[in-house]
PDB file of C-alpha atoms in Angstrom:
ATOM      1  CA  MET A 444       0.065  -0.015  -0.055  1.00 92.00           C
ATOM      2  CA  LYS A 445       1.461   3.381  -1.067  1.00 96.00           C
ATOM      3  CA  HIS A 446       0.639   6.383   1.151  1.00 98.00           C
ATOM      4  CA  ALA A 447       0.080  10.024   0.511  1.00 98.00           C
ATOM      5  CA  VAL A 448      -0.006  12.435   3.329  1.00 99.00           C
ATOM      6  CA  ILE A 449      -1.595  15.943   2.858  1.00 98.00           C
ATOM      7  CA  TYR A 450      -0.317  18.617   5.306  1.00 98.00           C
ATOM      8  CA  ILE A 451      -2.797  21.323   6.270  1.00 97.00           C
ATOM      9  CA  PRO A 452      -1.132  24.363   8.133  1.00 95.00           C
ATOM     10  CA  GLY A 453      -3.035  26.593  10.658  1.00 92.00           C
ATOM     11  CA  LEU A 454      -3.731  30.319  10.633  1.00 91.00           C
ATOM     12  CA  GLY A 455      -0.887  32.589   9.490  1.00 81.00           C
ATOM     13  CA  ASP A 456      -0.114  30.311   6.595  1.00 75.00           C
ATOM     14  CA  ALA A 457       0.944  33.015   4.172  1.00 71.00           C
ATOM     15  CA  ARG A 458       4.462  32.100   4.932  1.00 77.00           C
ATOM     16  CA  VAL A 459       5.067  28.284   4.966  1.00 82.00           C
ATOM     17  CA  SER A 460       8.535  27.807   3.829  1.00 84.00           C
ATOM     18  CA  GLY A 461       9.797  26.349   7.211  1.00 89.00           C
ATOM     19  CA  GLN A 462       6.778  24.069   7.383  1.00 91.00           C
ATOM     20  CA  LEU A 463       7.366  23.076   3.753  1.00 91.00           C
ATOM     21  CA  LEU A 464      10.980  22.077   4.467  1.00 94.00           C
ATOM     22  CA  ALA A 465       9.878  20.025   7.451  1.00 95.00           C
ATOM     23  CA  ILE A 466       7.234  17.946   5.469  1.00 95.00           C
ATOM     24  CA  LYS A 467       9.681  17.226   2.724  1.00 95.00           C
ATOM     25  CA  THR A 468      11.647  15.164   5.235  1.00 96.00           C
ATOM     26  CA  TRP A 469       8.530  12.868   5.531  1.00 98.00           C
ATOM     27  CA  ASN A 470       9.388  11.482   2.149  1.00 96.00           C
ATOM     28  CA  TRP A 471      12.245   9.818   3.949  1.00 96.00           C
ATOM     29  CA  TYR A 472       9.775   7.540   5.808  1.00 97.00           C
ATOM     30  CA  GLY A 473       8.230   6.119   2.701  1.00 96.00           C
ATOM     31  CA  VAL A 474       5.203   8.451   1.981  1.00 98.00           C
ATOM     32  CA  HIS A 475       4.529  11.005  -0.651  1.00 98.00           C
ATOM     33  CA  ALA A 476       3.997  14.334   1.335  1.00 98.00           C
ATOM     34  CA  GLU A 477       2.536  17.527   0.103  1.00 97.00           C
ATOM     35  CA  LEU A 478       1.388  20.812   1.466  1.00 96.00           C
ATOM     36  CA  PHE A 479      -2.200  22.137   1.030  1.00 94.00           C
ATOM     37  CA  GLN A 480      -2.181  25.843   1.736  1.00 88.00           C
ATOM     38  CA  LYS A 481      -5.517  27.193   2.967  1.00 87.00           C
ATOM     39  CA  ASN A 482      -4.524  30.889   2.970  1.00 88.00           C
ATOM     40  CA  TRP A 483      -6.944  31.261   5.824  1.00 88.00           C
ATOM     41  CA  ILE A 484      -6.795  35.115   5.811  1.00 85.00           C
ATOM     42  CA  ASP A 485      -7.264  35.855   2.170  1.00 90.00           C
ATOM     43  CA  GLY A 486     -10.984  36.527   2.341  1.00 86.00           C
ATOM     44  CA  GLU A 487     -12.087  33.564   0.241  1.00 90.00           C
ATOM     45  CA  ARG A 488     -14.916  31.626   2.049  1.00 92.00           C
ATOM     46  CA  PHE A 489     -14.200  28.064   3.307  1.00 93.00           C
ATOM     47  CA  GLU A 490     -16.314  26.140   0.773  1.00 96.00           C
ATOM     48  CA  PRO A 491     -14.151  26.726  -2.289  1.00 95.00           C
ATOM     49  CA  LYS A 492     -11.109  26.002  -0.304  1.00 96.00           C
ATOM     50  CA  PHE A 493     -12.705  22.793   1.034  1.00 97.00           C
ATOM     51  CA  LEU A 494     -13.861  21.619  -2.370  1.00 98.00           C
ATOM     52  CA  ARG A 495     -10.241  21.938  -3.738  1.00 97.00           C
ATOM     53  CA  LEU A 496      -9.035  19.868  -0.789  1.00 98.00           C
ATOM     54  CA  LEU A 497     -11.622  17.116  -1.498  1.00 98.00           C
ATOM     55  CA  SER A 498     -10.708  17.200  -5.304  1.00 98.00           C
ATOM     56  CA  ARG A 499      -7.089  16.638  -4.458  1.00 98.00           C
ATOM     57  CA  ILE A 500      -7.856  13.734  -2.117  1.00 98.00           C
ATOM     58  CA  ASP A 501      -9.888  12.289  -4.909  1.00 98.00           C
ATOM     59  CA  GLU A 502      -7.091  12.710  -7.370  1.00 98.00           C
ATOM     60  CA  LEU A 503      -4.601  10.957  -5.059  1.00 98.00           C
ATOM     61  CA  VAL A 504      -6.959   8.003  -4.392  1.00 97.00           C
ATOM     62  CA  GLU A 505      -7.512   7.727  -8.100  1.00 97.00           C
ATOM     63  CA  GLN A 506      -3.560   7.375  -8.391  1.00 96.00           C
ATOM     64  CA  GLY A 507      -3.761   4.465  -6.041  1.00 96.00           C
ATOM     65  CA  TYR A 508      -2.684   6.180  -2.774  1.00 97.00           C
ATOM     66  CA  ALA A 509      -4.106   5.701   0.739  1.00 97.00           C
ATOM     67  CA  VAL A 510      -4.601   9.351   1.713  1.00 98.00           C
ATOM     68  CA  SER A 511      -4.106  10.615   5.216  1.00 99.00           C
ATOM     69  CA  ILE A 512      -4.068  14.125   6.425  1.00 99.00           C
ATOM     70  CA  VAL A 513      -1.819  15.688   8.970  1.00 99.00           C
ATOM     71  CA  ALA A 514      -3.113  19.042  10.172  1.00 98.00           C
ATOM     72  CA  VAL A 515      -1.957  21.570  12.735  1.00 97.00           C
ATOM     73  CA  SER A 516      -3.897  24.102  14.897  1.00 95.00           C
ATOM     74  CA  ALA A 517      -6.866  25.609  12.778  1.00 94.00           C
ATOM     75  CA  GLY A 518      -6.029  23.112   9.915  1.00 96.00           C
ATOM     76  CA  ALA A 519      -7.440  20.316  12.149  1.00 97.00           C
ATOM     77  CA  SER A 520     -10.908  21.634  11.767  1.00 96.00           C
ATOM     78  CA  ALA A 521     -10.585  21.232   7.956  1.00 97.00           C
ATOM     79  CA  ALA A 522      -9.064  17.686   8.282  1.00 98.00           C
ATOM     80  CA  ILE A 523     -12.049  16.537  10.417  1.00 98.00           C
ATOM     81  CA  ASN A 524     -14.529  18.046   7.997  1.00 98.00           C
ATOM     82  CA  ALA A 525     -12.646  16.259   5.094  1.00 98.00           C
ATOM     83  CA  TYR A 526     -12.806  13.035   6.964  1.00 99.00           C
ATOM     84  CA  ALA A 527     -16.608  13.375   7.517  1.00 98.00           C
ATOM     85  CA  ALA A 528     -16.964  14.154   3.766  1.00 98.00           C
ATOM     86  CA  ARG A 529     -14.762  11.170   2.571  1.00 98.00           C
ATOM     87  CA  PRO A 530     -15.215   8.617   5.361  1.00 97.00           C
ATOM     88  CA  ASP A 531     -14.456   5.698   2.954  1.00 94.00           C
ATOM     89  CA  THR A 532     -11.424   6.953   1.253  1.00 95.00           C
ATOM     90  CA  ILE A 533      -9.324   8.951   3.817  1.00 98.00           C
ATOM     91  CA  HIS A 534      -6.930   6.459   5.545  1.00 98.00           C
ATOM     92  CA  SER A 535      -6.192   8.405   8.667  1.00 98.00           C
ATOM     93  CA  VAL A 536      -6.040  11.825  10.316  1.00 99.00           C
ATOM     94  CA  VAL A 537      -3.344  13.307  12.572  1.00 99.00           C
ATOM     95  CA  CYS A 538      -4.015  16.505  14.414  1.00 98.00           C
ATOM     96  CA  ILE A 539      -1.293  18.386  16.087  1.00 98.00           C
ATOM     97  CA  ALA A 540      -2.404  21.181  18.603  1.00 97.00           C
ATOM     98  CA  GLY A 541      -5.539  20.900  16.635  1.00 95.00           C
ATOM     99  CA  GLU A 542      -8.581  23.253  16.973  1.00 94.00           C
ATOM    100  CA  ILE A 543     -11.509  20.809  17.000  1.00 94.00           C
ATOM    101  CA  ASN A 544     -13.879  21.683  19.840  1.00 90.00           C
ATOM    102  CA  GLY A 545     -13.310  25.313  20.529  1.00 72.00           C
ATOM    103  CA  ARG A 546     -15.744  27.079  18.229  1.00 72.00           C
ATOM    104  CA  ASP A 547     -17.505  29.124  20.925  1.00 75.00           C
ATOM    105  CA  ARG A 548     -14.274  29.964  22.863  1.00 76.00           C
ATOM    106  CA  MET A 549     -12.559  31.544  19.962  1.00 80.00           C
ATOM    107  CA  HIS A 550     -12.016  35.266  20.096  1.00 82.00           C
ATOM    108  CA  PRO A 551     -14.330  37.114  17.643  1.00 83.00           C
ATOM    109  CA  SER A 552     -11.348  38.936  16.154  1.00 88.00           C
ATOM    110  CA  VAL A 553      -9.930  35.638  14.959  1.00 87.00           C
ATOM    111  CA  TYR A 554     -13.008  34.893  12.899  1.00 89.00           C
ATOM    112  CA  GLN A 555     -13.111  38.449  11.611  1.00 88.00           C
ATOM    113  CA  LYS A 556      -9.544  38.148  10.257  1.00 89.00           C
ATOM    114  CA  ASN A 557     -10.072  34.509   9.105  1.00 90.00           C
ATOM    115  CA  PRO A 558     -13.594  34.110   7.832  1.00 91.00           C
ATOM    116  CA  ALA A 559     -12.812  30.633   6.250  1.00 93.00           C
ATOM    117  CA  PHE A 560     -11.729  29.381   9.606  1.00 93.00           C
ATOM    118  CA  ARG A 561     -15.021  30.448  11.108  1.00 94.00           C
ATOM    119  CA  ASP A 562     -16.801  28.675   8.334  1.00 94.00           C
ATOM    120  CA  SER A 563     -14.793  25.533   8.991  1.00 96.00           C
ATOM    121  CA  MET A 564     -15.446  25.655  12.797  1.00 94.00           C
ATOM    122  CA  HIS A 565     -19.176  25.927  12.012  1.00 94.00           C
ATOM    123  CA  MET A 566     -19.054  22.940   9.657  1.00 96.00           C
ATOM    124  CA  ILE A 567     -17.233  20.750  12.180  1.00 95.00           C
ATOM    125  CA  GLU A 568     -20.319  20.815  14.474  1.00 94.00           C
ATOM    126  CA  ALA A 569     -22.084  18.710  11.808  1.00 96.00           C
ATOM    127  CA  SER A 570     -19.111  16.757  10.923  1.00 97.00           C
ATOM    128  CA  LEU A 571     -18.146  15.493  14.440  1.00 97.00           C
ATOM    129  CA  PRO A 572     -21.359  13.356  14.839  1.00 96.00           C
ATOM    130  CA  ARG A 573     -20.561  11.636  11.618  1.00 97.00           C
ATOM    131  CA  ILE A 574     -17.124  10.472  12.770  1.00 97.00           C
ATOM    132  CA  THR A 575     -17.898   6.941  13.902  1.00 97.00           C
ATOM    133  CA  PRO A 576     -16.060   4.920  16.608  1.00 97.00           C
ATOM    134  CA  ALA A 577     -14.188   2.967  14.020  1.00 96.00           C
ATOM    135  CA  MET A 578     -13.152   6.312  12.224  1.00 98.00           C
ATOM    136  CA  ARG A 579     -12.075   7.784  15.414  1.00 98.00           C
ATOM    137  CA  ARG A 580      -9.667   4.931  16.039  1.00 97.00           C
ATOM    138  CA  ARG A 581      -7.748   6.239  12.859  1.00 98.00           C
ATOM    139  CA  ILE A 582      -7.421   9.693  14.321  1.00 99.00           C
ATOM    140  CA  LEU A 583      -4.270  10.534  16.312  1.00 99.00           C
ATOM    141  CA  SER A 584      -4.516  13.964  18.189  1.00 98.00           C
ATOM    142  CA  ARG A 585      -1.380  15.264  19.864  1.00 98.00           C
ATOM    143  CA  ARG A 586      -1.186  18.284  22.082  1.00 97.00           C
ATOM    144  CA  GLY A 587       1.502  19.973  24.038  1.00 97.00           C
ATOM    145  CA  ALA A 588       1.734  19.663  27.903  1.00 97.00           C
ATOM    146  CA  LEU A 589       0.866  23.367  28.006  1.00 96.00           C
ATOM    147  CA  ASP A 590      -0.809  25.338  25.303  1.00 94.00           C
ATOM    148  CA  ILE A 591      -2.714  28.533  25.970  1.00 91.00           C
ATOM    149  CA  SER A 592      -3.702  29.026  22.287  1.00 90.00           C
ATOM    150  CA  VAL A 593      -5.432  25.636  21.777  1.00 92.00           C
ATOM    151  CA  THR A 594      -6.376  24.032  25.128  1.00 91.00           C
ATOM    152  CA  ALA A 595      -6.607  20.328  25.918  1.00 93.00           C
ATOM    153  CA  LYS A 596     -10.345  20.728  25.997  1.00 93.00           C
ATOM    154  CA  ASP A 597     -10.128  22.004  22.224  1.00 93.00           C
ATOM    155  CA  SER A 598      -7.899  19.170  21.078  1.00 95.00           C
ATOM    156  CA  ILE A 599      -9.217  16.067  22.748  1.00 96.00           C
ATOM    157  CA  LEU A 600     -11.471  13.963  20.614  1.00 96.00           C
ATOM    158  CA  PRO A 601     -13.337  11.109  22.420  1.00 96.00           C
ATOM    159  CA  GLY A 602     -12.505   7.760  20.841  1.00 97.00           C
ATOM    160  CA  ALA A 603      -9.438   9.018  19.100  1.00 98.00           C
ATOM    161  CA  ILE A 604      -5.913   8.307  20.201  1.00 98.00           C
ATOM    162  CA  ASN A 605      -5.212  11.369  22.324  1.00 98.00           C
ATOM    163  CA  GLN A 606      -1.496  11.941  23.288  1.00 98.00           C
ATOM    164  CA  VAL A 607       0.418  14.611  25.253  1.00 98.00           C
ATOM    165  CA  VAL A 608       3.888  15.468  24.047  1.00 97.00           C
ATOM    166  CA  PRO A 609       6.367  17.105  26.432  1.00 96.00           C
ATOM    167  CA  THR A 610       6.443  20.589  24.945  1.00 97.00           C
ATOM    168  CA  MET A 611       5.270  23.956  26.281  1.00 95.00           C
ATOM    169  CA  GLY A 612       3.570  26.502  23.803  1.00 95.00           C
ATOM    170  CA  HIS A 613       1.602  26.093  20.694  1.00 95.00           C
ATOM    171  CA  ALA A 614       4.154  27.049  18.038  1.00 94.00           C
ATOM    172  CA  ILE A 615       6.837  24.952  19.742  1.00 96.00           C
ATOM    173  CA  THR A 616       4.567  21.978  19.874  1.00 97.00           C
ATOM    174  CA  ILE A 617       3.748  22.263  16.168  1.00 96.00           C
ATOM    175  CA  ALA A 618       7.292  22.877  15.015  1.00 95.00           C
ATOM    176  CA  THR A 619       8.829  19.976  16.964  1.00 97.00           C
ATOM    177  CA  GLN A 620       6.034  17.492  15.982  1.00 98.00           C
ATOM    178  CA  ILE A 621       6.092  18.126  12.221  1.00 97.00           C
ATOM    179  CA  LEU A 622       9.876  17.579  12.415  1.00 96.00           C
ATOM    180  CA  PHE A 623      10.755  15.333  15.155  1.00 97.00           C
ATOM    181  CA  GLY A 624       7.356  13.646  15.794  1.00 97.00           C
ATOM    182  CA  ALA A 625       6.939  12.668  12.148  1.00 98.00           C
ATOM    183  CA  PRO A 626       8.661   9.295  12.371  1.00 98.00           C
ATOM    184  CA  SER A 627       6.037   8.063  15.025  1.00 98.00           C
ATOM    185  CA  PHE A 628       2.928   9.494  13.502  1.00 98.00           C
ATOM    186  CA  ILE A 629       3.941   8.259  10.050  1.00 98.00           C
ATOM    187  CA  GLN A 630       4.438   4.872  11.671  1.00 98.00           C
ATOM    188  CA  PHE A 631       0.920   5.309  13.110  1.00 98.00           C
ATOM    189  CA  ILE A 632      -0.398   5.928   9.493  1.00 98.00           C
ATOM    190  CA  LYS A 633       1.421   3.105   7.937  1.00 97.00           C
ATOM    191  CA  HIS A 634       0.466   0.508  10.436  1.00 96.00           C
ATOM    192  CA  LEU A 635      -3.235   0.967  10.128  1.00 97.00           C
ATOM    193  CA  PRO A 636      -5.078  -1.657   7.883  1.00 93.00           C
ATOM    194  CA  ALA A 637      -6.363  -0.604   4.575  1.00 90.00           C
ATOM    195  CA  ARG A 638      -9.956   0.996   4.727  1.00 75.00           C
ATOM    196  CA  ASN A 639     -11.631  -1.926   2.976  1.00 58.00           C
ATOM    197  CA  VAL A 640     -10.535  -4.136   6.009  1.00 43.00           C
ATOM    198  CA  ASP A 641     -12.378  -1.970   8.467  1.00 45.00           C
ATOM    199  CA  SER A 642     -15.987  -2.012   9.250  1.00 40.00           C
ATOM    200  CA  ILE A 643     -17.258   1.509   9.955  1.00 38.00           C
TER     201      ILE A 643
END
């Protein structure tokens, strides 16, 4: 089984050169890795961005890949929404310091600056109930020991594999995980059985 991993960054993704360098190292571990830039702040609504993501997932599946998503911070909301929309084709999801449950705790100014993120967080309310127990076992959610930007309550997904990593701070957790945490979360991805073996 050949694996493709789509990486979705969080807010402030106008500059992703450092993240791009990090995900290029994932190819060392036997996966095809690529970045899907949301450009959260550009004013475009979430739906067209989301449709482009689903289209790319479909293209990779047609090429014979088992497609997984690794998403950080705000990108986790898009990953969960995509998983709900493509439950039979997405192989797994990895969320790092992921904003999953904090829709009503987000400061209004964040949504004002990033309307696509607001839309994604509204969509996730309908997506989460569609993530079945079997699907949740294919989700790995990692959070730092202390993160005041995205709290544990915002990142924990019942039924998923929820892990705490020994880092303090939002940006540090993301940076260390996409580089040094990659071998272990890619191992998680690769050790899961093919989707047609699962019963959802």
